[in-house]
XYZ file of C-alpha atoms in Angstrom:
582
model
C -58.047 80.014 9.755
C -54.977 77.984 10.174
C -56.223 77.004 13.829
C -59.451 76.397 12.525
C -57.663 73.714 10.394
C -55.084 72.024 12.563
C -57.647 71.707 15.601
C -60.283 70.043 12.404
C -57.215 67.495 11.412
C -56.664 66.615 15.167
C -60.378 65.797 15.685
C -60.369 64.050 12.505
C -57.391 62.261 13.261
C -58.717 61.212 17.045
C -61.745 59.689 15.256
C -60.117 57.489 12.846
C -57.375 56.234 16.024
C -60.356 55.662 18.013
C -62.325 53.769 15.338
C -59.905 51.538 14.692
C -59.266 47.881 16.632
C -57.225 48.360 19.690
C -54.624 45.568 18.694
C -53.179 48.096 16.254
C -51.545 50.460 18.784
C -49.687 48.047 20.806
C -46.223 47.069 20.914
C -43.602 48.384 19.956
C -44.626 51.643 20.457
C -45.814 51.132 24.163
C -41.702 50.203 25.084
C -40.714 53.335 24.271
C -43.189 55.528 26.193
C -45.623 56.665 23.338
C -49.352 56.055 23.802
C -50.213 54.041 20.724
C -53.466 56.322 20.477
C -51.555 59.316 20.508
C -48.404 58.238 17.988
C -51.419 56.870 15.290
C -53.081 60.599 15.463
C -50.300 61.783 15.234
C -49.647 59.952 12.417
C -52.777 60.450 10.549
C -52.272 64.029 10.539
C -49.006 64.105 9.071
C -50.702 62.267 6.299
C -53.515 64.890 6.021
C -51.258 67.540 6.658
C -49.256 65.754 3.397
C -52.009 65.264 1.173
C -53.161 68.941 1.622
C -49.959 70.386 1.025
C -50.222 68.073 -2.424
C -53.704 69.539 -3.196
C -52.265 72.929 -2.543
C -49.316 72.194 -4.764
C -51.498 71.062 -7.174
C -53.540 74.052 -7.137
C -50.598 76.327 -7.673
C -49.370 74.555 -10.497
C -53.029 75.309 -12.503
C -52.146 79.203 -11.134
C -48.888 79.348 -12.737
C -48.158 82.427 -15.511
C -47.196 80.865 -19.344
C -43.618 82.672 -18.133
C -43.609 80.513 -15.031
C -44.623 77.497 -16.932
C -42.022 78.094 -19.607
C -39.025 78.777 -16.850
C -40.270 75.679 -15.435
C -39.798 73.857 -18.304
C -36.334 74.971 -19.510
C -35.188 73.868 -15.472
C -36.563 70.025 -16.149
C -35.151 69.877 -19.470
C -31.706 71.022 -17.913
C -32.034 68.726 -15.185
C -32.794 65.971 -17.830
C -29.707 67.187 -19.626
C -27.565 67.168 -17.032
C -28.337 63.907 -16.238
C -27.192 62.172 -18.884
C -24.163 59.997 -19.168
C -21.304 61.896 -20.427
C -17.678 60.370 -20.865
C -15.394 61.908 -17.669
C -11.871 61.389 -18.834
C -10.419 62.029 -15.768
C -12.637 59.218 -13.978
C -12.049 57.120 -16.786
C -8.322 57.626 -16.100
C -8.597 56.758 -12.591
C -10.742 53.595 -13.043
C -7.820 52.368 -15.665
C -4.992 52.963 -13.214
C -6.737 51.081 -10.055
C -8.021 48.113 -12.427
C -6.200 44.894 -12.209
C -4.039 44.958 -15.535
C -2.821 41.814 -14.357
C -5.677 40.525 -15.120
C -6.093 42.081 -18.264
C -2.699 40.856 -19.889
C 0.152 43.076 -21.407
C -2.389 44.605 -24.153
C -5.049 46.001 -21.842
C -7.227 48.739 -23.566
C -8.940 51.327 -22.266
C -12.199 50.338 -24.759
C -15.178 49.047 -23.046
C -16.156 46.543 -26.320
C -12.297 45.498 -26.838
C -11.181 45.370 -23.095
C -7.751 43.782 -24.403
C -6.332 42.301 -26.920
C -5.019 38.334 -27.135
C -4.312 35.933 -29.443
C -8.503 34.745 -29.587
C -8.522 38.585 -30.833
C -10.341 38.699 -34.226
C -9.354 40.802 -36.802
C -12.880 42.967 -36.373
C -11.526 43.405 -32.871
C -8.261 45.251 -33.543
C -10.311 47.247 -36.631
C -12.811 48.394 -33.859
C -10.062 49.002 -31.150
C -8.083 51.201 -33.946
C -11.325 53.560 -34.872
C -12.118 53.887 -31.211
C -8.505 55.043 -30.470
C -8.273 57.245 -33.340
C -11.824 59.118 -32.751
C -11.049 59.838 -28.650
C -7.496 60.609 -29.533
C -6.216 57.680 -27.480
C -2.908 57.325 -27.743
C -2.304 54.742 -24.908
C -4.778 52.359 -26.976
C -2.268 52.814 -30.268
C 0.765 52.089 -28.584
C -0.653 49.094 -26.946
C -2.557 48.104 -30.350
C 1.175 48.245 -32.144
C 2.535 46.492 -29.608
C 0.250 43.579 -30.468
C 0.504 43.848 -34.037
C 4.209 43.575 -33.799
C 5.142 41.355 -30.946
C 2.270 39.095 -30.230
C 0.458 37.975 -33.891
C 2.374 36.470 -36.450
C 2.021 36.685 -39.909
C -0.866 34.791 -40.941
C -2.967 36.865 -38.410
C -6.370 38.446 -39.662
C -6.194 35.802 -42.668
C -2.904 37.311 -44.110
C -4.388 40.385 -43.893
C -2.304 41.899 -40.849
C -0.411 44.520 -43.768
C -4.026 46.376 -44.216
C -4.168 46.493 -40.216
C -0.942 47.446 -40.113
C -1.995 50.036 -42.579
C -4.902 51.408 -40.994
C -2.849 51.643 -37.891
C -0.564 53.623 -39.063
C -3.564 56.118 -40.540
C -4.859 56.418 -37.203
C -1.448 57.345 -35.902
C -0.381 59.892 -37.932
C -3.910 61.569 -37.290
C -3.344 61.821 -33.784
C 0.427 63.472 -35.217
C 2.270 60.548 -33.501
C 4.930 60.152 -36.411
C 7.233 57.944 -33.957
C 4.488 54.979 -34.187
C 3.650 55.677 -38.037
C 7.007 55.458 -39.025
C 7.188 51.798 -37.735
C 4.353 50.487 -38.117
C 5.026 51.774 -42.130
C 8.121 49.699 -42.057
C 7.275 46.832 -40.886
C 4.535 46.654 -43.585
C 6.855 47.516 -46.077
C 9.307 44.534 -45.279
C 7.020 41.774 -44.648
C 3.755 42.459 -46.305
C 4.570 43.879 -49.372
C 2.858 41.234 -51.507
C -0.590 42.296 -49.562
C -0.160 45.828 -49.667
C -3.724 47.413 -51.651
C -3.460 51.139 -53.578
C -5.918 52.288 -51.444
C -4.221 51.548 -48.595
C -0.973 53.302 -49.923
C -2.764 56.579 -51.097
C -4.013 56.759 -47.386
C -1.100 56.652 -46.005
C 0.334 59.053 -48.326
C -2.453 61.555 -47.462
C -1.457 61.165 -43.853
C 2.081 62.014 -44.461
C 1.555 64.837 -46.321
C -1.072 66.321 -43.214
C 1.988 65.992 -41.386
C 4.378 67.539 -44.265
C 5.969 65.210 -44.368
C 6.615 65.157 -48.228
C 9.817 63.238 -48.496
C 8.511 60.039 -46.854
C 4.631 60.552 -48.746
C 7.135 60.763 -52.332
C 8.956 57.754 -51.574
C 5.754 55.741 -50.439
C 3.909 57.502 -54.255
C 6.814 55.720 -56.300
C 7.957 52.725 -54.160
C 3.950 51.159 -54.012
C 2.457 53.274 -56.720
C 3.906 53.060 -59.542
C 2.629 52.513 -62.827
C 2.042 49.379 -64.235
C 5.784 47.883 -65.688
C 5.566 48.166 -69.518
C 3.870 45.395 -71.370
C 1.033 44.935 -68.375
C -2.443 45.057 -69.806
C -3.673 48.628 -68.320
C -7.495 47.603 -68.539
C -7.074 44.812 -66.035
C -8.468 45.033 -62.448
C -5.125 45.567 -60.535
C -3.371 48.010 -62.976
C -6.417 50.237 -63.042
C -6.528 50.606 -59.061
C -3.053 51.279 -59.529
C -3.268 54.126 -61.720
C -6.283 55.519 -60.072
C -4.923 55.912 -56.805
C -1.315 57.055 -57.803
C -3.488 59.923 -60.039
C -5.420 60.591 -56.850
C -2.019 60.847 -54.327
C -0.558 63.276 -56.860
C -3.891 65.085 -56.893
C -3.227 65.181 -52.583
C 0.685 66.126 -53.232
C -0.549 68.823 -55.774
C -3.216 70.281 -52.989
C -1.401 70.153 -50.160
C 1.780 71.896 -51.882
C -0.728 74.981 -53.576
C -2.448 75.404 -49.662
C 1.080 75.124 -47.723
C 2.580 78.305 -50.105
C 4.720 76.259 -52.297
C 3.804 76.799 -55.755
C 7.042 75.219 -57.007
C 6.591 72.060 -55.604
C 2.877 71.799 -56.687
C 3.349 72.883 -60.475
C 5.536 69.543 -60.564
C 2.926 67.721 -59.235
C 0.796 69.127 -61.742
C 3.320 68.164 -64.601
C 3.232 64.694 -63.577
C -0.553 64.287 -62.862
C -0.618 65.707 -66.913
C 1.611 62.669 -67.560
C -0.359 60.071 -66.061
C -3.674 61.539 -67.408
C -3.687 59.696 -71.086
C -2.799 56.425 -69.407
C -5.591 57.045 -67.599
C -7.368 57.285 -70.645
C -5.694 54.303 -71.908
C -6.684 52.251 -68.963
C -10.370 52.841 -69.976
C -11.065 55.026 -67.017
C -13.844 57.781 -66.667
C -14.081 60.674 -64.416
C -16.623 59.137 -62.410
C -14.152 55.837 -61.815
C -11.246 58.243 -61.028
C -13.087 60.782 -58.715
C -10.116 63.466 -59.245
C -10.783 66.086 -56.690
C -10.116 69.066 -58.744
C -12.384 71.455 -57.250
C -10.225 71.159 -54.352
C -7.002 71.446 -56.560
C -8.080 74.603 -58.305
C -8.895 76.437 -55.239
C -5.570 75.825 -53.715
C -4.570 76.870 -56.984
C -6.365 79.927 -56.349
C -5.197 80.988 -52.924
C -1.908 80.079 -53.772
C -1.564 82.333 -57.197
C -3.521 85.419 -54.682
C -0.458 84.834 -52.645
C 1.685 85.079 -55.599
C 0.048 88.290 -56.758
C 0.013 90.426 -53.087
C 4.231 88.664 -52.940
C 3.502 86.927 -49.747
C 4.507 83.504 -51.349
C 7.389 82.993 -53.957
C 8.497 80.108 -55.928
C 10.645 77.316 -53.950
C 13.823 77.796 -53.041
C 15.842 75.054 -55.298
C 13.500 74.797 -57.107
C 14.652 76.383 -60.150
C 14.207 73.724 -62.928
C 10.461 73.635 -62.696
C 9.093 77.211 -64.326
C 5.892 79.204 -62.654
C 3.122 79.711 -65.570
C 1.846 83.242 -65.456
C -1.149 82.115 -62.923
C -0.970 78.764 -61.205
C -4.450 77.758 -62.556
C -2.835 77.050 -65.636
C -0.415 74.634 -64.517
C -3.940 72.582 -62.988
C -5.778 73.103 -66.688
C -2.987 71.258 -68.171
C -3.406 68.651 -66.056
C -7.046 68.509 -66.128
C -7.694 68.438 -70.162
C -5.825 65.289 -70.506
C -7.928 63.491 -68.138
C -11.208 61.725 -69.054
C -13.845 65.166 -68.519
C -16.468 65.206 -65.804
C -17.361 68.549 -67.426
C -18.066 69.924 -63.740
C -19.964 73.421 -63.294
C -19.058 73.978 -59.981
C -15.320 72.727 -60.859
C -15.154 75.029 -64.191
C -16.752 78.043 -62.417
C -14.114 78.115 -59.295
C -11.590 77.821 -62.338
C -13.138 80.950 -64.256
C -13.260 83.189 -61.696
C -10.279 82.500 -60.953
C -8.520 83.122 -64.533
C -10.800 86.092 -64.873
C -10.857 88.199 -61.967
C -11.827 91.445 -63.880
C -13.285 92.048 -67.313
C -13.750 95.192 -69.368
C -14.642 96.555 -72.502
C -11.736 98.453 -73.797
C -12.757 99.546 -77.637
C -14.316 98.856 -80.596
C -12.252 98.615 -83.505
C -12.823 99.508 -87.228
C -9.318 99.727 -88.506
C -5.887 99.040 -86.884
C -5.866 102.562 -85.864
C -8.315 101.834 -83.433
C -7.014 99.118 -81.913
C -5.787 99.258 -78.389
C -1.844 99.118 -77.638
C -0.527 96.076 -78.363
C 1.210 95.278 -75.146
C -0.599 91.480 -74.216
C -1.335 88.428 -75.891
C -4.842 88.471 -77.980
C -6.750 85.225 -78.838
C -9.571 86.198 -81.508
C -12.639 84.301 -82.166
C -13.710 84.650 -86.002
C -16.784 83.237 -87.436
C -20.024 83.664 -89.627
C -23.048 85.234 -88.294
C -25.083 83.160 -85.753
C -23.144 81.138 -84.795
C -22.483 81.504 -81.281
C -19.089 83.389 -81.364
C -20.828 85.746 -78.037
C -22.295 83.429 -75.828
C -19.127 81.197 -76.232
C -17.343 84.685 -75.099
C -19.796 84.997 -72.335
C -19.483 80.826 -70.980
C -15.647 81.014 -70.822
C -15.221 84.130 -69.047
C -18.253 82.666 -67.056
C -20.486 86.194 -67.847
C -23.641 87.063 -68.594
C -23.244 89.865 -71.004
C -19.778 90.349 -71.383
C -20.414 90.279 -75.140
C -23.799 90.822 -76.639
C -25.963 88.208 -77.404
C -28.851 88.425 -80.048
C -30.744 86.747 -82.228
C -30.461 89.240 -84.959
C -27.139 87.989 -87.234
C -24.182 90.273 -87.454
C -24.557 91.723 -83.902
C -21.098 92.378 -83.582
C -20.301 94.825 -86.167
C -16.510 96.206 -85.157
C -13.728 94.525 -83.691
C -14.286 94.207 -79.566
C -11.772 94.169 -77.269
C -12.016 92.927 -74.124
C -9.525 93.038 -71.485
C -9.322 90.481 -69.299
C -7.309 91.055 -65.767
C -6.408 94.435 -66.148
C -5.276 96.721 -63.553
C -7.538 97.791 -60.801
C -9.648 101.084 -61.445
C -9.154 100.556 -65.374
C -13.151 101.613 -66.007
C -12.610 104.742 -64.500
C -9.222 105.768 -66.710
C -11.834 103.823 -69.991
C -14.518 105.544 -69.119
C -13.666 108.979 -67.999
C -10.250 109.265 -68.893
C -9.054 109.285 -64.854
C -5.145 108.584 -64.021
C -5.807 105.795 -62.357
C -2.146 104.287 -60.586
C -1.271 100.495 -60.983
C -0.176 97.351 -63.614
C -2.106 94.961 -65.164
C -1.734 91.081 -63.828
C 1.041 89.041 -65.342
C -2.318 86.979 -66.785
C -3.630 89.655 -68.731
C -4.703 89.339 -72.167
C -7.498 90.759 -74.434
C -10.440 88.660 -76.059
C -11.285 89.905 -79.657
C -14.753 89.326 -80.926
C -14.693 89.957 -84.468
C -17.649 90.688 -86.814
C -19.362 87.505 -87.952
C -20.099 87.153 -92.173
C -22.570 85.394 -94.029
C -25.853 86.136 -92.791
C -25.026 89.667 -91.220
C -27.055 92.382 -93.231
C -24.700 94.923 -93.970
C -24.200 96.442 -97.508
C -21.672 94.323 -99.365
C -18.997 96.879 -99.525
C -18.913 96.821 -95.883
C -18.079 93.098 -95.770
C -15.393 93.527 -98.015
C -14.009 96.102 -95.408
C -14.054 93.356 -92.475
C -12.960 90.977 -94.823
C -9.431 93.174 -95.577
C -9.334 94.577 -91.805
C -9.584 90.873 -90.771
C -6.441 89.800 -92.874
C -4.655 93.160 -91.941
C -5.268 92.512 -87.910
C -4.272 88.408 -88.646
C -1.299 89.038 -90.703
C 0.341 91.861 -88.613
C -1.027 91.622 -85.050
C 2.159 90.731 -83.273
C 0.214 90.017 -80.047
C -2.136 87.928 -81.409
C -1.399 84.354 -80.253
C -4.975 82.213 -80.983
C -7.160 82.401 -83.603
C -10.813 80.510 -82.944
C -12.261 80.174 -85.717
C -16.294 79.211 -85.005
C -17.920 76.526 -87.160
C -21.724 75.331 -86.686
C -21.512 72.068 -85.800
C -24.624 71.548 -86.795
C -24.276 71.996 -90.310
C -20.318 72.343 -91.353
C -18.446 74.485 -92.595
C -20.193 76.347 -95.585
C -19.085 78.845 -97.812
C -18.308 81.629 -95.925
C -16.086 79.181 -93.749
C -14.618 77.745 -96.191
C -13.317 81.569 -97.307
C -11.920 82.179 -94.736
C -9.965 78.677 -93.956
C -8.698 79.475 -97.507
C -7.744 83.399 -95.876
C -6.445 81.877 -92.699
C -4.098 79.124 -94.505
C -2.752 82.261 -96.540
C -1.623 84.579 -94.631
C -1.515 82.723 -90.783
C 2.062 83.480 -89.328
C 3.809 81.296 -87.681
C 3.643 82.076 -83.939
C -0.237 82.389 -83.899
C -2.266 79.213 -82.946
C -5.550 78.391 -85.422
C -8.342 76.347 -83.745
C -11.764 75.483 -84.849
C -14.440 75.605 -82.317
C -17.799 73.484 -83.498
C -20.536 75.177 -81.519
C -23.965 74.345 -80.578
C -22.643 70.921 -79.903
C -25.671 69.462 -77.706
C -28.084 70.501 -80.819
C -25.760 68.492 -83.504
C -27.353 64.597 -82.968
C -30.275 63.904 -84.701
C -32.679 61.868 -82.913
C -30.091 61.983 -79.699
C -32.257 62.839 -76.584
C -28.843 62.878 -74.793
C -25.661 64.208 -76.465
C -22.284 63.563 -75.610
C -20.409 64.957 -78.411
C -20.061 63.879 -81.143
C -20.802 65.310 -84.722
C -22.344 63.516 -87.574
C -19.386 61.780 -89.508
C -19.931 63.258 -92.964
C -19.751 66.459 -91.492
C -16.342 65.918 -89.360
C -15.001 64.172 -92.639
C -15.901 67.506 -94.730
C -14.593 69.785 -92.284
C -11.156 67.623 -92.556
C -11.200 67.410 -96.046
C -11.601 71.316 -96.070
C -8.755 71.669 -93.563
C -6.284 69.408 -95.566
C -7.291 71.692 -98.505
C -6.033 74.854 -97.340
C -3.138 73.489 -95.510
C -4.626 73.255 -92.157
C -4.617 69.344 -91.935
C -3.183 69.377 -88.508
C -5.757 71.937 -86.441
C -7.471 71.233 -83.596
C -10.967 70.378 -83.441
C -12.853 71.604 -80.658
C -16.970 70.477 -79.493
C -18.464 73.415 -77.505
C -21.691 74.138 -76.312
C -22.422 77.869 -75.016
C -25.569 75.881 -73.223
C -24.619 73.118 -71.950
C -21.105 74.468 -70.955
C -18.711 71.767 -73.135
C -15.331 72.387 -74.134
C -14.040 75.156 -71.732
C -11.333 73.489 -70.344
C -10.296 72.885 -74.021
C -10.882 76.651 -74.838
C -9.071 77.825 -71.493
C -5.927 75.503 -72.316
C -5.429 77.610 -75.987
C -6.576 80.720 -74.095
C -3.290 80.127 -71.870
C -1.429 80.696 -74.865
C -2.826 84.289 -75.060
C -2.298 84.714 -70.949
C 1.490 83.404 -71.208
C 2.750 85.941 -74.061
C-alpha cells in the first residue's frame, strides 16, 4: 500500500516539474550538481508527503477517546501555565549585580516602576517604592529608601510631609522584623517632625512594635504621641477626637497582644486603662462605629489566655504584683467594654458568653432554705412579677436556649431554680445519678437563681404568701447572695406588685448584696418607634425613680434589656461579675 503511494506521489510530482516553465529549475541549483527537474520533484513530494501526514493528523485527532481528549487538554493548559512570566529572584539578583549602578546613582532600587530614587523623586514615588519593598520582603530597597529619606531630602520634601514617609517606612521595616532600620527611622521622626506627626500614624507604629514585642518602645511611643488631650482642650474638636480614638485603639493592640503572648498581668492593666479612657470617649461625642474597638479580637485573647490560666500553663507576670487577676480574664475586658459607647455586637457578646459560661446545669429547685444547695459561691437572683421576661433574660445572658423555661403561661417558675454556672466537669452525672464524680468547680463559678414571679401567676393566695416570706428569708440571710435583679416591664412601670417588693427589698437588703433593676422588653417600650434605641417613656422612668427614692433605693441602677433584641448584657454580665468574684 505504502509503495502504491510513494510511486503515486513521484508520478504526481514528475507531472507538476514537467508542467511547469523550464526557467524555474535553473540556477542555483545547477552549480551544485542537482538536476533542477529532479530537486523540484523532489520537492513537491515532501510537500505532499507533508500535507498527508497533516490530513492523517487531522484524522486522528476526530479518533481520539474523551480520556485522550481530556489528557490532552490538562498538557496544553500546563504548557500555557508554565509559560507564564513568573518573578525568578535569583535572575533578578543577577541582572541587579551586572547593571550599571553607576548609572543609576547611590539610591538604585531593585523596582522596575521606581528604578531609583533622586531629588526629581515625588513623594508617590518613595510611597510606591516602600509598598513594593515591604510586599517582596526587600530589604535592600528599605535600606536604600532610608538612606534617601535621611541623607539626600531635606525637610520640606513630600510638601512637609516627609514625617508620614518616614512613618510608613518605618511600618514596612518592622514587618520585614528589621528593628535596626525602625528604630531610626522612629527617631529621626520624633526629633524633627514632631509637629507633623498624625495618630494614625503613631498607632501603626505602635502595632508594629508590639508584633515585634517590643512593648517598652510601643509604651513610650502610646504616651509620648498619644496622649490625651491637656486639660481644658475642647474634646469634640477634630484633632482631640483622632487623638483619643487611636490611643483607645493602641491600648486595645497592647491589651491583645499581651492576652495572646501569655501575659495576663500585663494585659489586665491595659484593660484598666482602656476602662479609663472609655467615658472620655463618651465625652468626646464618639460612637462605636467612629471608634471601631476591636473587641471581638480582645475577648478571644481573653479567652485563650484565661484557658491557659485554668490548665496552669500561663501565670500572672512576674513583677507584676500591684495589678490583681479577676477570677476569669473576660472580666477585666467587660469592664472595659461597658464604659465605652455600645455597638451591642452578637458575634462580640456571644464569643464573650461562651466564654464566661463554659458549662451550665440545673442543680435544684428550691421551696424553702432547706432545699437550697450549699452555699459555697456567689448567687445573683433575678426577682420579678409574672411575665415579665425574668427566663428568657436567663436564657440571652448565658447565651441558651432553654436553660430556664420559657412560656407564655404566667408564673412558670414556681420554686426557687438554681443554676450552676461553671461547675466542675462530670457534675450531671453526681446531679443526676448521684455518681462520685472527682474534680473542683472553676474559680468563676457562681449560681443563677430564678425566683417565682407574682402578680399574675395563678396560684392559690396562700401560696404567694409562702414565696413572699421564703423570698425575704433567702434575701435577708443568703450570705452568698451578691446581686439582686429585680425585673420591671418597661413597658408599663413598676405596678403594684413591684412596688411591694421595692418596699421588701429597701427593708431588709443587707449591705454586701447589690440591688439592680432590669426594664425588660425594651425594643417593645416606644410607641410609634419603628426603630428603638432605648429609651423608656419619661413618665414612666420618672415613676420608677420616684418609687425608688421612696423606699430608699434612690441610688440603684437602671438597666434597658431586651431578651429579643439582645440589649443590656454587657450591663447584666458586669453585676453578674460581682456574683463570679465572691
Amino acid at each position: 500500500m505504502m509503495s502504491n503511494k510513494s510511486a503515486l506521489i513521484t508520478f504526481v510530482a514528475t507531472i507538476a516539474v514537467a508542467l511547469q516553465p523550464s526557467h524555474a529549475f535553473l540556477s542555483p541549483h545547477s552549480r551544485m550538481g542537482i538536476t533542477p527537474t529532479y530537486l523540484n520533484a523532489n520537492l513537491a513530494s515532501e510537500l505532499i508527503m507533508k500535507e498527508l501526514a497533516e490530513n492523517s493528523n487531522n484524522d486522528r485527532k476526530k479518533k481520539l477517546t474523551r480520556p485522550e481528549r481530556k489528557a490532552l487538554e490538562r498538557e496544553r493548559k500546563a504548557r500555557r501555565t508554565n509559560s507564564k512570566r513568573k518573578h525568578n529572584y535569583a535572575d533578578r539578583a543577577a541582572t541587579l549585580q551586572s547593571r550599571d549602578e553607576a548609572s543609576k546613582g547611590r539610591y538604585a532600587l531593585h523596582s522596575r516602576a521606581v528604578s531609583s530614587l533622586t531629588k526629581d523623586s515625588s513623594p508617590d514615588d518613595v510611597m510606591q517604592a516602600i509598598k513594593r519593598a515591604q510586599n517582596l520582603h526587600d530589604v535592600h530597597d528599605i535600606r536604600v529608601i532610608k538612606r534617601f529619606l535621611l541623607e539626600e531630602v531635606g525637610e520640606d520634601f513630600a510638601f512637609g510631609y516627609k514625617g508620614s514617609l518616614l512613618a510608613r517606612l518605618a511600618v514596612a521595616a518592622m514587618h520585614l522584623n528589621h528593628d535596626d532600620i525602625a528604630r531610626q527611622v522612629i527617631e529621626e521622626r520624633r526629633l524633627k517632625h514632631r509637629s507633623g506627626m498624625l495618630p494614625l500614624e503613631s498607632a501603626a507604629i505602635i502595632r508594629g512594635l508590639l508584633r515585634l514585642h517590643n512593648v517598652t518602645d510601643a509604651l513610650e511611643i502610646l504616651e509620648d504621641e498619644l496622649s490625651l488631650p491637656l486639660e481644658g482642650t475642647p474634646l469634640d474638636l477634630p484633632e482631640s477626637r483622632e487623638r483619643i480614638k487611636h490611643r483607645a485603639l493602641s491600648l486595645g493592640s497592647v491589651a491583645s497582644r499581651h492576652f495572646f503572648e501569655g501575659e495576663p498581668s500585663y494585659a489586665v492593666r491595659a484593660c484598666k486603662q482602656l476602662a479609663g479612657i472609655g467615658p472620655i470617649v463618651r465625652e468626646a461625642g464618639l460612637t462605636s462605629e467612629d471608634v471601631g474597638m476591636p473587641w471581638d479580637r480582645i475577648v478571644k485573647g481573653a479567652a485563650n489566655c484565661e484557658s491557659g490560666r485554668r490548665g496552669g500553663t500561663i501565670k500572672p507576670c512576674d513583677g507584676m504584683g500591684e495589678v490583681e487577676l479577676p477570677c476569669n480574664l473576660i472580666y477585666s475586658v467587660l469592664g472595659a467594654m461597658t464604659t465605652f459607647p455600645s455597638a451591642n455586637d452578637d458575634r462580640t457578646y456571644e464569643i464573650l458568653s461562651n466564654a464566661l459560661v463554659r458549662r451550665v446545669l440545673f442543680i435544684t429547685g428550691a421551696v424553702d432554705m432547706a432545699g437550697c444547695p450549699p452555699a459555697d459561691r456567689g448567687e445573683a437572683a433575678f426577682i420579678g412579677r409574672s411575665n415579665v421576661g425574668k427566663s428568657s433574660l436567663v436564657n440571652m445572658i448565658t447565651n441558651r436556649k432553654s436553660l430556664a423555661y420559657t412560656s407564655k403561661t404566667p408564673g412558670k417558675t414556681q420554686q426557687f431554680n438554681f443554676f450552676a454556672v461553671n461547675d466542675k466537669p462530670g457534675k450531671e452525672k453526681e446531679v443526676r445519678y448521684g455518681d462520685d464524680v472527682e474534680g473542683e468547680k472553676d474559680f468563676d463559678s457562681f449560681y443563677i437563681v430564678d425566683l417565682p414571679g407574682f402578680g399574675f401567676a395563678k396560684v392559690p393566695e396562700y401560696q404567694r404568701r409562702e414565696w413572699a416570706n421564703f423570698m425575704a428569708e433567702y434575701i435577708q440571710n443568703r450570705k452568698s447572695l451578691k446581686v439582686l435583679f429585680h425585673l420591671i416591664d418597661g413597658r408599663h412601670g413598676p405596678t403594684a406588685e413591684d412596688e411591694r417588693i421595692m418596699k421588701q427589698v429597701g427593708q431588709i437588703l443587707p449591705r454586701g448584696v447589690s440591688y439592680v433593676v432590669a426594664l425588660t422588653k425594651a425594643d417593645k417600650n416606644m410607641r410609634g418607634s419603628k426603630k428603638n434605641t432605648g429609651k423608656v417613656e419619661p413618665a414612666i422612668m420618672q415613676n420608677l425613680r420616684e418609687q425608688l427614692k421612696v423606699n430608699k433605693l434612690g441610688n440603684t441602677p437602671v438597666i434597658l434589656t431586651s431578651a429579643e433584641t439582645k440589649l443590656g448584657r454587657d450591663d447584666l454580665w458586669r453585676y453578674l461579675s460581682l456574683a463570679a468574684e465572691s
